[in-house]
CSV table of N, CA, C and O in Angstrom, one decimal:
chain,number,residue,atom,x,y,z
A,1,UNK,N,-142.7,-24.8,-62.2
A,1,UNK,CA,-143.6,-25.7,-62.9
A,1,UNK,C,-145.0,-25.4,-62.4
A,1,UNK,O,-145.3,-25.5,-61.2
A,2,UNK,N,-145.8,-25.1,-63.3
A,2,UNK,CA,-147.3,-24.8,-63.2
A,2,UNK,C,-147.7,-26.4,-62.9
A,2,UNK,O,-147.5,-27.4,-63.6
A,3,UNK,N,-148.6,-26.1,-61.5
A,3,UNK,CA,-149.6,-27.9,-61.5
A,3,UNK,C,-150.8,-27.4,-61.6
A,3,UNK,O,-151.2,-26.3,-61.0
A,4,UNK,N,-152.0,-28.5,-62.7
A,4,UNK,CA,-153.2,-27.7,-62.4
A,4,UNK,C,-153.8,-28.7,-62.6
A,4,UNK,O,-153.2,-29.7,-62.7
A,5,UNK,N,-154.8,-28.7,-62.8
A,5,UNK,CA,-156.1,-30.2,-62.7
A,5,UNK,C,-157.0,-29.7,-63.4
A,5,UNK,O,-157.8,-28.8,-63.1
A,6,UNK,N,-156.9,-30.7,-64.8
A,6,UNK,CA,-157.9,-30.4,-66.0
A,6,UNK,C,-158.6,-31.1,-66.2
A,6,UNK,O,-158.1,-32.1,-66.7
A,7,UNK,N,-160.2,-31.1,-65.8
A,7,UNK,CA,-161.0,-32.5,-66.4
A,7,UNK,C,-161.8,-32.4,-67.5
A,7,UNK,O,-162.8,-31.6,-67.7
A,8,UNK,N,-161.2,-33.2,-68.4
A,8,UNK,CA,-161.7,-33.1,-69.9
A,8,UNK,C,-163.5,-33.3,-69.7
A,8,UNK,O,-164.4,-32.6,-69.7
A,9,UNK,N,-163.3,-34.4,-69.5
A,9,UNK,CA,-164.9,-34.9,-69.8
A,9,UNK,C,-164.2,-36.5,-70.3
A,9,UNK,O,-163.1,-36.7,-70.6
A,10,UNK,N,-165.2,-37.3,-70.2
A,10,UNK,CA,-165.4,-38.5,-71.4
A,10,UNK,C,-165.3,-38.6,-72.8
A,10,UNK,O,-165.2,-39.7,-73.3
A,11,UNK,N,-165.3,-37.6,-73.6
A,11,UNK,CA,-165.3,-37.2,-75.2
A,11,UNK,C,-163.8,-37.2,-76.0
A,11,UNK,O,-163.4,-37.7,-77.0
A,12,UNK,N,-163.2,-36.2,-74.6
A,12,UNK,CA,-161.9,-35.5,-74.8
A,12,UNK,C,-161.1,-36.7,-75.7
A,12,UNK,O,-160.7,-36.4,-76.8
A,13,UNK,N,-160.8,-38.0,-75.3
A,13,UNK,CA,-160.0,-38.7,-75.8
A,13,UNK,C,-160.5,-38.8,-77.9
A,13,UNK,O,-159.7,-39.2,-78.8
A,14,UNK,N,-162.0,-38.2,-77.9
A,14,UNK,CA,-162.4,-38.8,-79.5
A,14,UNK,C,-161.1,-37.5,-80.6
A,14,UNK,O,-160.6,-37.9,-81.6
A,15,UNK,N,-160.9,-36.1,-80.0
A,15,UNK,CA,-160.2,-35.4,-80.3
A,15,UNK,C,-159.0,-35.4,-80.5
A,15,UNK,O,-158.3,-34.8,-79.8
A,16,UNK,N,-158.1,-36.2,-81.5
A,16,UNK,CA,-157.0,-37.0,-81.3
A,16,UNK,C,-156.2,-35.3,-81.2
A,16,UNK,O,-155.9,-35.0,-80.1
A,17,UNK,N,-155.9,-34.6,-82.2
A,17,UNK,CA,-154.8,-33.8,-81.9
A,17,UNK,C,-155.1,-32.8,-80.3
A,17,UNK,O,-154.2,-32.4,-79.5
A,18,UNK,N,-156.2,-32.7,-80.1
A,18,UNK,CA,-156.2,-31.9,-78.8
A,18,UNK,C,-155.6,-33.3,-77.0
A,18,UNK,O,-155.4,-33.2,-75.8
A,19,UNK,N,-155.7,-34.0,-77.9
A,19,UNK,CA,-155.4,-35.2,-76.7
A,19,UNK,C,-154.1,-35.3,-76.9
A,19,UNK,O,-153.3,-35.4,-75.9
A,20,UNK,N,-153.5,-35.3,-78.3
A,20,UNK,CA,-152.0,-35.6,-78.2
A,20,UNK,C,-150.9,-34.4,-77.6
A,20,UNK,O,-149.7,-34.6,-77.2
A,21,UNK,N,-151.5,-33.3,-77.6
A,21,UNK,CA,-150.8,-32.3,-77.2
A,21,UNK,C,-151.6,-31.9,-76.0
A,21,UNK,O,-151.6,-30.7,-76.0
A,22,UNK,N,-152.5,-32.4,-74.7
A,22,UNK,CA,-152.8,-32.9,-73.5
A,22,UNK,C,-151.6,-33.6,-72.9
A,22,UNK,O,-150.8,-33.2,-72.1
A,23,UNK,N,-151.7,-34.8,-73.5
A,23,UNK,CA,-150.2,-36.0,-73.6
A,23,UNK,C,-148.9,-35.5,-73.2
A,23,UNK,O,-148.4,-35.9,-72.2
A,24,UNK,N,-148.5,-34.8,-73.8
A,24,UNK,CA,-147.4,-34.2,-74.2
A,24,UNK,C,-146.7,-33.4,-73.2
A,24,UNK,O,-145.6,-33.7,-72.7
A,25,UNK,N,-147.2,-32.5,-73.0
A,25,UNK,CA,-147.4,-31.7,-71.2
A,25,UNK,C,-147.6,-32.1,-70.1
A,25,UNK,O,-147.2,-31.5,-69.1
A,26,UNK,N,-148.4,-33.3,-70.1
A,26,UNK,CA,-149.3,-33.3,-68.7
A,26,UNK,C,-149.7,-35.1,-68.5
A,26,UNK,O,-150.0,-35.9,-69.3
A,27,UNK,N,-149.8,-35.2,-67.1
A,27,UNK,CA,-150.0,-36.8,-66.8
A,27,UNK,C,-151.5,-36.8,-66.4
A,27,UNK,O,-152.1,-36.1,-65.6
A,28,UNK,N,-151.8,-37.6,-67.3
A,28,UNK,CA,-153.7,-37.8,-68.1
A,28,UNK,C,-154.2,-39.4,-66.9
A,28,UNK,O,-153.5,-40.4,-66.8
A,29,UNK,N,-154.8,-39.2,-66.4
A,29,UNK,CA,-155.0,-39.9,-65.4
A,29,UNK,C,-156.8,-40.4,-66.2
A,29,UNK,O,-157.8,-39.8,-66.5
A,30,UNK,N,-156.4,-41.9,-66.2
A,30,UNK,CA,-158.0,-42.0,-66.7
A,30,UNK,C,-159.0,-42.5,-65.4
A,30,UNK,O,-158.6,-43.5,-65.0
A,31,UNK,N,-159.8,-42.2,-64.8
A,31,UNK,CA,-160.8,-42.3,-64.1
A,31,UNK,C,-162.0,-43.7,-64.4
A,31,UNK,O,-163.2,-43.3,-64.5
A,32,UNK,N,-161.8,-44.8,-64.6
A,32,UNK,CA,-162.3,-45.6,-64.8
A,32,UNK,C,-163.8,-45.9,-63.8
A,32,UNK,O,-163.7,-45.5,-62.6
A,33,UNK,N,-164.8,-46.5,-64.2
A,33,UNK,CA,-165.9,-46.5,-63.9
A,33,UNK,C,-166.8,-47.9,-63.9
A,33,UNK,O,-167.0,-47.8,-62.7
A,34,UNK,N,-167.3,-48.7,-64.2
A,34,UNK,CA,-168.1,-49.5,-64.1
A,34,UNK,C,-169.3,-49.1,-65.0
A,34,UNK,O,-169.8,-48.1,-64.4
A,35,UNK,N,-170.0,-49.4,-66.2
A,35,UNK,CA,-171.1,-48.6,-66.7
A,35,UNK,C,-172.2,-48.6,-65.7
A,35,UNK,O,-173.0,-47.7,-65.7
A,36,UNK,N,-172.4,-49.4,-64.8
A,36,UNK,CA,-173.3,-49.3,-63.9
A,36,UNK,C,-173.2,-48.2,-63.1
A,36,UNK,O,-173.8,-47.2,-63.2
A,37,UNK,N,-172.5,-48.3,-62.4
A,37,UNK,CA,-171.8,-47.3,-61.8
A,37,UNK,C,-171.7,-46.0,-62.1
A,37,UNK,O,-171.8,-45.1,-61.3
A,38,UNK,N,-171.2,-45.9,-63.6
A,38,UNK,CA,-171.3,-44.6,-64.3
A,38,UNK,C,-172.8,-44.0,-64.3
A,38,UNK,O,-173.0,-42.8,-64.0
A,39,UNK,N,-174.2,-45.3,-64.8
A,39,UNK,CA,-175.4,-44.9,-64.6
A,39,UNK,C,-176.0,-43.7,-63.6
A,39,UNK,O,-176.4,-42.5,-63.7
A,40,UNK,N,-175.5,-45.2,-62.0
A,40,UNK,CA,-175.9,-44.5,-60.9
A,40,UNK,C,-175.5,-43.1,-60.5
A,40,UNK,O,-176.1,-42.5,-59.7
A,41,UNK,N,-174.2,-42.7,-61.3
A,41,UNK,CA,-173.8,-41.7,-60.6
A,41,UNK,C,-174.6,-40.5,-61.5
A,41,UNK,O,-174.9,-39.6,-60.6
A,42,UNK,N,-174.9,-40.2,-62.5
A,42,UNK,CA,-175.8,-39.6,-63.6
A,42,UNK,C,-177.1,-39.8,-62.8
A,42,UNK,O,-177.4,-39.0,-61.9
A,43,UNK,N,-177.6,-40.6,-63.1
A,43,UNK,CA,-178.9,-40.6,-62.1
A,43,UNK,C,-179.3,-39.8,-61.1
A,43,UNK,O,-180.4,-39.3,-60.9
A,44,UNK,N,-177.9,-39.7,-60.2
A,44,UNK,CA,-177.9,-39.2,-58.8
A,44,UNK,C,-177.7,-37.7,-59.3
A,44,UNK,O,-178.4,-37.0,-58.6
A,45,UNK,N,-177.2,-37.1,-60.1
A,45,UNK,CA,-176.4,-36.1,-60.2
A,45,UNK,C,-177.4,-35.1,-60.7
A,45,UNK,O,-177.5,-34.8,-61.9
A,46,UNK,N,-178.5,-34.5,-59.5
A,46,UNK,CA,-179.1,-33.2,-59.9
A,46,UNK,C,-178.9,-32.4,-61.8
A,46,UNK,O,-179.7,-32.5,-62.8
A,47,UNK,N,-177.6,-31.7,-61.5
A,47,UNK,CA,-177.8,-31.4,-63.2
A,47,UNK,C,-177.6,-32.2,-64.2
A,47,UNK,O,-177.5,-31.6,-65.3
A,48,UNK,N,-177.5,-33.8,-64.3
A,48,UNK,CA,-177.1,-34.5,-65.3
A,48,UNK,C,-178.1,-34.4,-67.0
A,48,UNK,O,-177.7,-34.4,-68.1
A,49,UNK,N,-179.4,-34.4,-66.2
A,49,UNK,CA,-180.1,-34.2,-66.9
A,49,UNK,C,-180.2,-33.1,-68.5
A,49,UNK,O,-180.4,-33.2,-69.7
A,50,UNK,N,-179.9,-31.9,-67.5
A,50,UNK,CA,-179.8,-30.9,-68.3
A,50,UNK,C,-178.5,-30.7,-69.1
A,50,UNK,O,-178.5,-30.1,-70.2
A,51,UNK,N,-177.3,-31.2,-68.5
A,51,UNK,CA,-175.9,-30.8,-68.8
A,51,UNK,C,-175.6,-32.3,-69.5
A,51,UNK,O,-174.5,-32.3,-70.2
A,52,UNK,N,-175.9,-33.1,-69.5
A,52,UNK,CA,-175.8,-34.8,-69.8
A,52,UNK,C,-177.3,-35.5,-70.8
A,52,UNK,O,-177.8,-36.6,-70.4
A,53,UNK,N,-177.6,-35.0,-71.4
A,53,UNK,CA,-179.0,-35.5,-71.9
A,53,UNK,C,-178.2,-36.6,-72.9
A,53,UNK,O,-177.1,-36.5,-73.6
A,54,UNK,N,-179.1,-37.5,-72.6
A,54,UNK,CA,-179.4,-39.0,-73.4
A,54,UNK,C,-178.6,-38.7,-75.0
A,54,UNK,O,-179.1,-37.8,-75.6
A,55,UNK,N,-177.7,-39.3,-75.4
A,55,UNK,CA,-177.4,-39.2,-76.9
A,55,UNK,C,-177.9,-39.8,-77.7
A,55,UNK,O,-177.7,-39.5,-78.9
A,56,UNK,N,-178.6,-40.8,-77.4
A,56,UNK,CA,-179.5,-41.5,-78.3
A,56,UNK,C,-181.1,-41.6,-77.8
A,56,UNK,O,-181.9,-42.1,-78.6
A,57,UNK,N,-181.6,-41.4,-76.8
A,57,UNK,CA,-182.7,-41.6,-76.6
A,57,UNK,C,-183.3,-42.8,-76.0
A,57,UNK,O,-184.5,-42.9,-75.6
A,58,UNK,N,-182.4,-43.6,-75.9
A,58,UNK,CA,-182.8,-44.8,-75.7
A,58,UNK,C,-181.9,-45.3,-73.9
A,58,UNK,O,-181.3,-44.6,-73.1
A,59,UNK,N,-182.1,-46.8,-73.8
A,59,UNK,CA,-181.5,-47.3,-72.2
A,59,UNK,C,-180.3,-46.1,-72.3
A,59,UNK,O,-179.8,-45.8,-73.4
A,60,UNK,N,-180.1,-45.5,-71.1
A,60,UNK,CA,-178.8,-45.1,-70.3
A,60,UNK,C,-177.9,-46.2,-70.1
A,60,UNK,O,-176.8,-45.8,-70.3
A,61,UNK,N,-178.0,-47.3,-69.9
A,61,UNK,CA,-177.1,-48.4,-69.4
A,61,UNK,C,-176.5,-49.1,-70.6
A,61,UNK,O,-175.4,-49.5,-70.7
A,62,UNK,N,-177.4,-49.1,-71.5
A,62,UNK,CA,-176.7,-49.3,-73.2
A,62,UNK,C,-175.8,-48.0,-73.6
A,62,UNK,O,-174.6,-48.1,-73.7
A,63,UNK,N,-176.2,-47.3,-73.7
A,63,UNK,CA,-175.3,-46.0,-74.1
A,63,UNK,C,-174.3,-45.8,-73.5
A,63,UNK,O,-173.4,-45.2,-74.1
A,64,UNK,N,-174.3,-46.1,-72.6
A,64,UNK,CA,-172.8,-45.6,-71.5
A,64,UNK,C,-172.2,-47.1,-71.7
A,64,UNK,O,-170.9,-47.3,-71.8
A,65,UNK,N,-173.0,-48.1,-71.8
A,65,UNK,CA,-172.1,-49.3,-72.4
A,65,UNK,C,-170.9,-49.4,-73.7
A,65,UNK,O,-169.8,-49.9,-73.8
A,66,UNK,N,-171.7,-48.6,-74.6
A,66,UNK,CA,-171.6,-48.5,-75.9
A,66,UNK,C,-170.3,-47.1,-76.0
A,66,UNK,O,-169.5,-47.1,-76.9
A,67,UNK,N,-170.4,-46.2,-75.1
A,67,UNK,CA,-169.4,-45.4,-75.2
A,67,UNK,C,-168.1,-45.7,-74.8
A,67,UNK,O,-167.1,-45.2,-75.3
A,68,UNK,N,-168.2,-46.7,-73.7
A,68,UNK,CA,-167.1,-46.9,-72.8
A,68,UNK,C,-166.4,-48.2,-73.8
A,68,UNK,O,-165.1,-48.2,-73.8
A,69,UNK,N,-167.1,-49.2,-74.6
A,69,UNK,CA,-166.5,-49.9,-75.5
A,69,UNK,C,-166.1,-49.0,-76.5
A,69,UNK,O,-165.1,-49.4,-77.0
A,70,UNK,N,-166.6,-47.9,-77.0
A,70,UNK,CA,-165.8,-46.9,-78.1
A,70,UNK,C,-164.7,-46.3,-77.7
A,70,UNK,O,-164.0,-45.9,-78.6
A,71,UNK,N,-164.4,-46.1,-76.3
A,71,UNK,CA,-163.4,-45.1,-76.2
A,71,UNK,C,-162.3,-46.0,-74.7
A,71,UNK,O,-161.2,-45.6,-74.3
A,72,UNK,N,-162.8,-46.8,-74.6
A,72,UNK,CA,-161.5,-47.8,-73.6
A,72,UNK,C,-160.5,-48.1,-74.4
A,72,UNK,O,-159.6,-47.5,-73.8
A,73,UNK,N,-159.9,-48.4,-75.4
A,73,UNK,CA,-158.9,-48.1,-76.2
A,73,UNK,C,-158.0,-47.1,-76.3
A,73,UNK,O,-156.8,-47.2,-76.0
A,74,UNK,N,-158.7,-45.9,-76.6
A,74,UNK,CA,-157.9,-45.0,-76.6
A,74,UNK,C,-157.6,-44.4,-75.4
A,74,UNK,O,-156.6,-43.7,-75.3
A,75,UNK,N,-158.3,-44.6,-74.6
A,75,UNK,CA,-158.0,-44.2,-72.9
A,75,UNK,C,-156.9,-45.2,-72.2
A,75,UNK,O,-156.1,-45.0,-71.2
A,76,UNK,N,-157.0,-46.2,-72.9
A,76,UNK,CA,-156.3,-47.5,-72.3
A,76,UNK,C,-154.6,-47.1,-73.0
A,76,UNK,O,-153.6,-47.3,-72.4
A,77,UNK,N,-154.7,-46.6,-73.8
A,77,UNK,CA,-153.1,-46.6,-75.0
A,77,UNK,C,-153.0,-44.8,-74.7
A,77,UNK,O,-151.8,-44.3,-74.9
A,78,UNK,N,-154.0,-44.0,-74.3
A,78,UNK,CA,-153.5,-42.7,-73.8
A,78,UNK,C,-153.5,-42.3,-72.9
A,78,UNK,O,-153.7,-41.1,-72.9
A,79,UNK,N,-153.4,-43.2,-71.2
A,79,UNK,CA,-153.0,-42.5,-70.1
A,79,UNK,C,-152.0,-42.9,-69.9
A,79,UNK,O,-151.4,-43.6,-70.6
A,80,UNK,N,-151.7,-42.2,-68.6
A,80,UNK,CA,-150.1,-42.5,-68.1
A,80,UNK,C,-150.8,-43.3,-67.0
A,80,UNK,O,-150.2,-44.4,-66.7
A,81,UNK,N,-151.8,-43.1,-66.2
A,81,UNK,CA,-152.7,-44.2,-65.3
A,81,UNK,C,-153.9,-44.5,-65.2
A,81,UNK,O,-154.6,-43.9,-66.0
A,82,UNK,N,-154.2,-45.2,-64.5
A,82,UNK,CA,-155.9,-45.0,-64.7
A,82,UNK,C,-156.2,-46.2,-62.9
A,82,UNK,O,-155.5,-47.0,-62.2
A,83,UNK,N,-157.4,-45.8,-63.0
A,83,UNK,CA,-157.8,-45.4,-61.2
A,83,UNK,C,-159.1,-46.3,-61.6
A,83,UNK,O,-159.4,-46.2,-62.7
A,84,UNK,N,-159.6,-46.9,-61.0
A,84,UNK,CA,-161.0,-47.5,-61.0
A,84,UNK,C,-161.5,-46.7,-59.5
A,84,UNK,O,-161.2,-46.7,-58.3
A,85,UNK,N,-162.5,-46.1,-60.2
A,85,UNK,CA,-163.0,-45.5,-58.9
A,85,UNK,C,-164.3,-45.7,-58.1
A,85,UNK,O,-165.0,-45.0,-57.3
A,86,UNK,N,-164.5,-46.8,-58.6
A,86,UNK,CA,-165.8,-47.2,-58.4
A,86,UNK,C,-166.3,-47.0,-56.8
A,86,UNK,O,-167.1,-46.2,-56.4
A,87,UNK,N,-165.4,-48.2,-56.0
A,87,UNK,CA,-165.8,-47.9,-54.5
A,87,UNK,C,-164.7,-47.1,-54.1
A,87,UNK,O,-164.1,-47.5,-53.1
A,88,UNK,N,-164.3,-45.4,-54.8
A,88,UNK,CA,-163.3,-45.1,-53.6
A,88,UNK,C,-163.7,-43.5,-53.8
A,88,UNK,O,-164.3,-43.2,-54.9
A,89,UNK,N,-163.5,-42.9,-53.0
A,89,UNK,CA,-164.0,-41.4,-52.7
A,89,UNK,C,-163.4,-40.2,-53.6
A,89,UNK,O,-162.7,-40.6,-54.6
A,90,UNK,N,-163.5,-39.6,-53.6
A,90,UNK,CA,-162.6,-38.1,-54.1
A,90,UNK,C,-161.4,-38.2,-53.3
A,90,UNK,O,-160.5,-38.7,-54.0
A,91,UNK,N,-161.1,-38.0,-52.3
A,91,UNK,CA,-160.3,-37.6,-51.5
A,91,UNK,C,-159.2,-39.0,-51.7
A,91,UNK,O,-158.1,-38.7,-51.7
A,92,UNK,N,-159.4,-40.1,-51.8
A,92,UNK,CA,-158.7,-41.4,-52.1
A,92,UNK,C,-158.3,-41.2,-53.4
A,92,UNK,O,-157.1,-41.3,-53.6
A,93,UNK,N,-158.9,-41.1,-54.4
A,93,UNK,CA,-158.8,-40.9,-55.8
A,93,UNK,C,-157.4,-40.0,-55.9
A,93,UNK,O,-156.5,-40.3,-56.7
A,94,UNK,N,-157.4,-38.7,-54.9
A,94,UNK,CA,-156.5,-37.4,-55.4
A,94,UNK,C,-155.3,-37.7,-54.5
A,94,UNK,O,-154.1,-37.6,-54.8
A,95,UNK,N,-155.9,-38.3,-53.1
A,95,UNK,CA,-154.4,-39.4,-52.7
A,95,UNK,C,-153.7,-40.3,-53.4
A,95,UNK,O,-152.5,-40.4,-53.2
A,96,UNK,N,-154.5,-41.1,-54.5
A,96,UNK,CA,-153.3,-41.8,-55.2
A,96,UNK,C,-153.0,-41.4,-56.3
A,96,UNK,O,-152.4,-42.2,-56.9
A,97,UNK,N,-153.1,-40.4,-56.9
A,97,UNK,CA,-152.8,-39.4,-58.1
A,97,UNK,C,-151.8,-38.5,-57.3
A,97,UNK,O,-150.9,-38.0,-57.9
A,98,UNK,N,-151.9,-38.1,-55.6
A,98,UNK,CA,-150.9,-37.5,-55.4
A,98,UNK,C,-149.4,-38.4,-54.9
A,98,UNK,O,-148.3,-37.9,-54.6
A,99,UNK,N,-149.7,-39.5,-54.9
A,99,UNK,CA,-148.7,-40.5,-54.6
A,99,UNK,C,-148.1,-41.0,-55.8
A,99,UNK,O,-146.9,-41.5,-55.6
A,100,UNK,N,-148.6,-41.0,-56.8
A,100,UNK,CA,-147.9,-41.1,-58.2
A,100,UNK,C,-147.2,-39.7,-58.5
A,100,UNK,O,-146.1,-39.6,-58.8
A,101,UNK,N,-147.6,-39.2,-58.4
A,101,UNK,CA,-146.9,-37.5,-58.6
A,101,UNK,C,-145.7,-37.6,-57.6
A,101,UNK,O,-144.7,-36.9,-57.9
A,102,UNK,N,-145.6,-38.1,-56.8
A,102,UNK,CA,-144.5,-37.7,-55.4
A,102,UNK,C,-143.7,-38.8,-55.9
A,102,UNK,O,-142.5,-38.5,-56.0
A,103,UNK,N,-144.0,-40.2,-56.4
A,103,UNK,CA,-143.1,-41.5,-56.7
A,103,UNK,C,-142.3,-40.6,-58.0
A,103,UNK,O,-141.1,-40.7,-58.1
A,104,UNK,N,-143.0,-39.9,-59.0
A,104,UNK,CA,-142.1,-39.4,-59.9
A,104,UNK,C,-141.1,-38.2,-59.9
A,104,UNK,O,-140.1,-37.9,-60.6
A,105,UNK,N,-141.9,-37.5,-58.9
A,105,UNK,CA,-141.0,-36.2,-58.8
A,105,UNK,C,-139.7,-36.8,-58.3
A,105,UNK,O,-138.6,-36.4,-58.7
A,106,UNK,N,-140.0,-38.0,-57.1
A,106,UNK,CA,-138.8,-38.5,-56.7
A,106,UNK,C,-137.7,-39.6,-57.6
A,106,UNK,O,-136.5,-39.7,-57.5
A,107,UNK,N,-138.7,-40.3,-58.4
A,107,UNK,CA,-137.4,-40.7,-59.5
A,107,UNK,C,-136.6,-39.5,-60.7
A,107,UNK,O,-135.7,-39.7,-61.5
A,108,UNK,N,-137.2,-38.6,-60.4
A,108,UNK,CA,-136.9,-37.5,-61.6
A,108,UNK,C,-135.9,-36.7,-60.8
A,108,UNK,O,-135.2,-35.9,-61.5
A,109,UNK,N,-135.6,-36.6,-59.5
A,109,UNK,CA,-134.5,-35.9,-58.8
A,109,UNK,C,-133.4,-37.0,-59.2
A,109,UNK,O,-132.3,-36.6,-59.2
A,110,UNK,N,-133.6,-38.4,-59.5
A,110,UNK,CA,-132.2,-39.4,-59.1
A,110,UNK,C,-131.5,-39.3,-60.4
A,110,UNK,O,-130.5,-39.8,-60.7
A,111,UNK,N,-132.6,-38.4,-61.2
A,111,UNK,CA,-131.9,-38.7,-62.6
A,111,UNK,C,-130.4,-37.3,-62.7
A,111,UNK,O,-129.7,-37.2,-63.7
């Protein structure tokens, strides 16, 4: 079994056939955020600017509002989990993604 770590982006989920066959293979871990939170981290993020430019032109904190109400649905009905990561590190984040992986490899031996 190939393990690998694919991060879509935030969009990925608008792609329904490329998400359904994501699905299908592979445990989709949604990364949840706070729009504030999402802000600051954009803000902070040297290339955001250039690789992340404004899609409407207007507030950042409206738009990331507005995306996260467009696409929480489908992230919500297409992961297998989802992580609020607001106050927790990388390294916490990939510990409990690797503790869900280890809880299933281990129910998947009893079968």
């Amino acid at each position: 079994m190939n393990r690998v770590v694919i991060a879509t982006g935030g969009g990925a989920v608008l792609h329904r056939q490329e998400w359904q066959d994501l699905r299908r293979e592979s445990l989709v871990v949604w990364l949840q955020a706070d729009a504030r939170t999402i802000r600051e981290r954009l803000q902070s993020d040297p290339g955001s600017r250039e690789q992340r430019p404004s899609l409407t032109g207007g507030d950042r904190l409206a738009e990331v509002e507005a995306l996260l109400a467009e696409r929480e649905p489908r992230y919500r009905q297409g992961s297998d989990m989802a992580i609020d990561t607001t106050d927790r590190s990388p390294a916490e984040i990939a510990d409990m993604i690797k503790q869900h992986l280890n809880l299933n490899d281990r129910e998947s031996e009893k079968d």
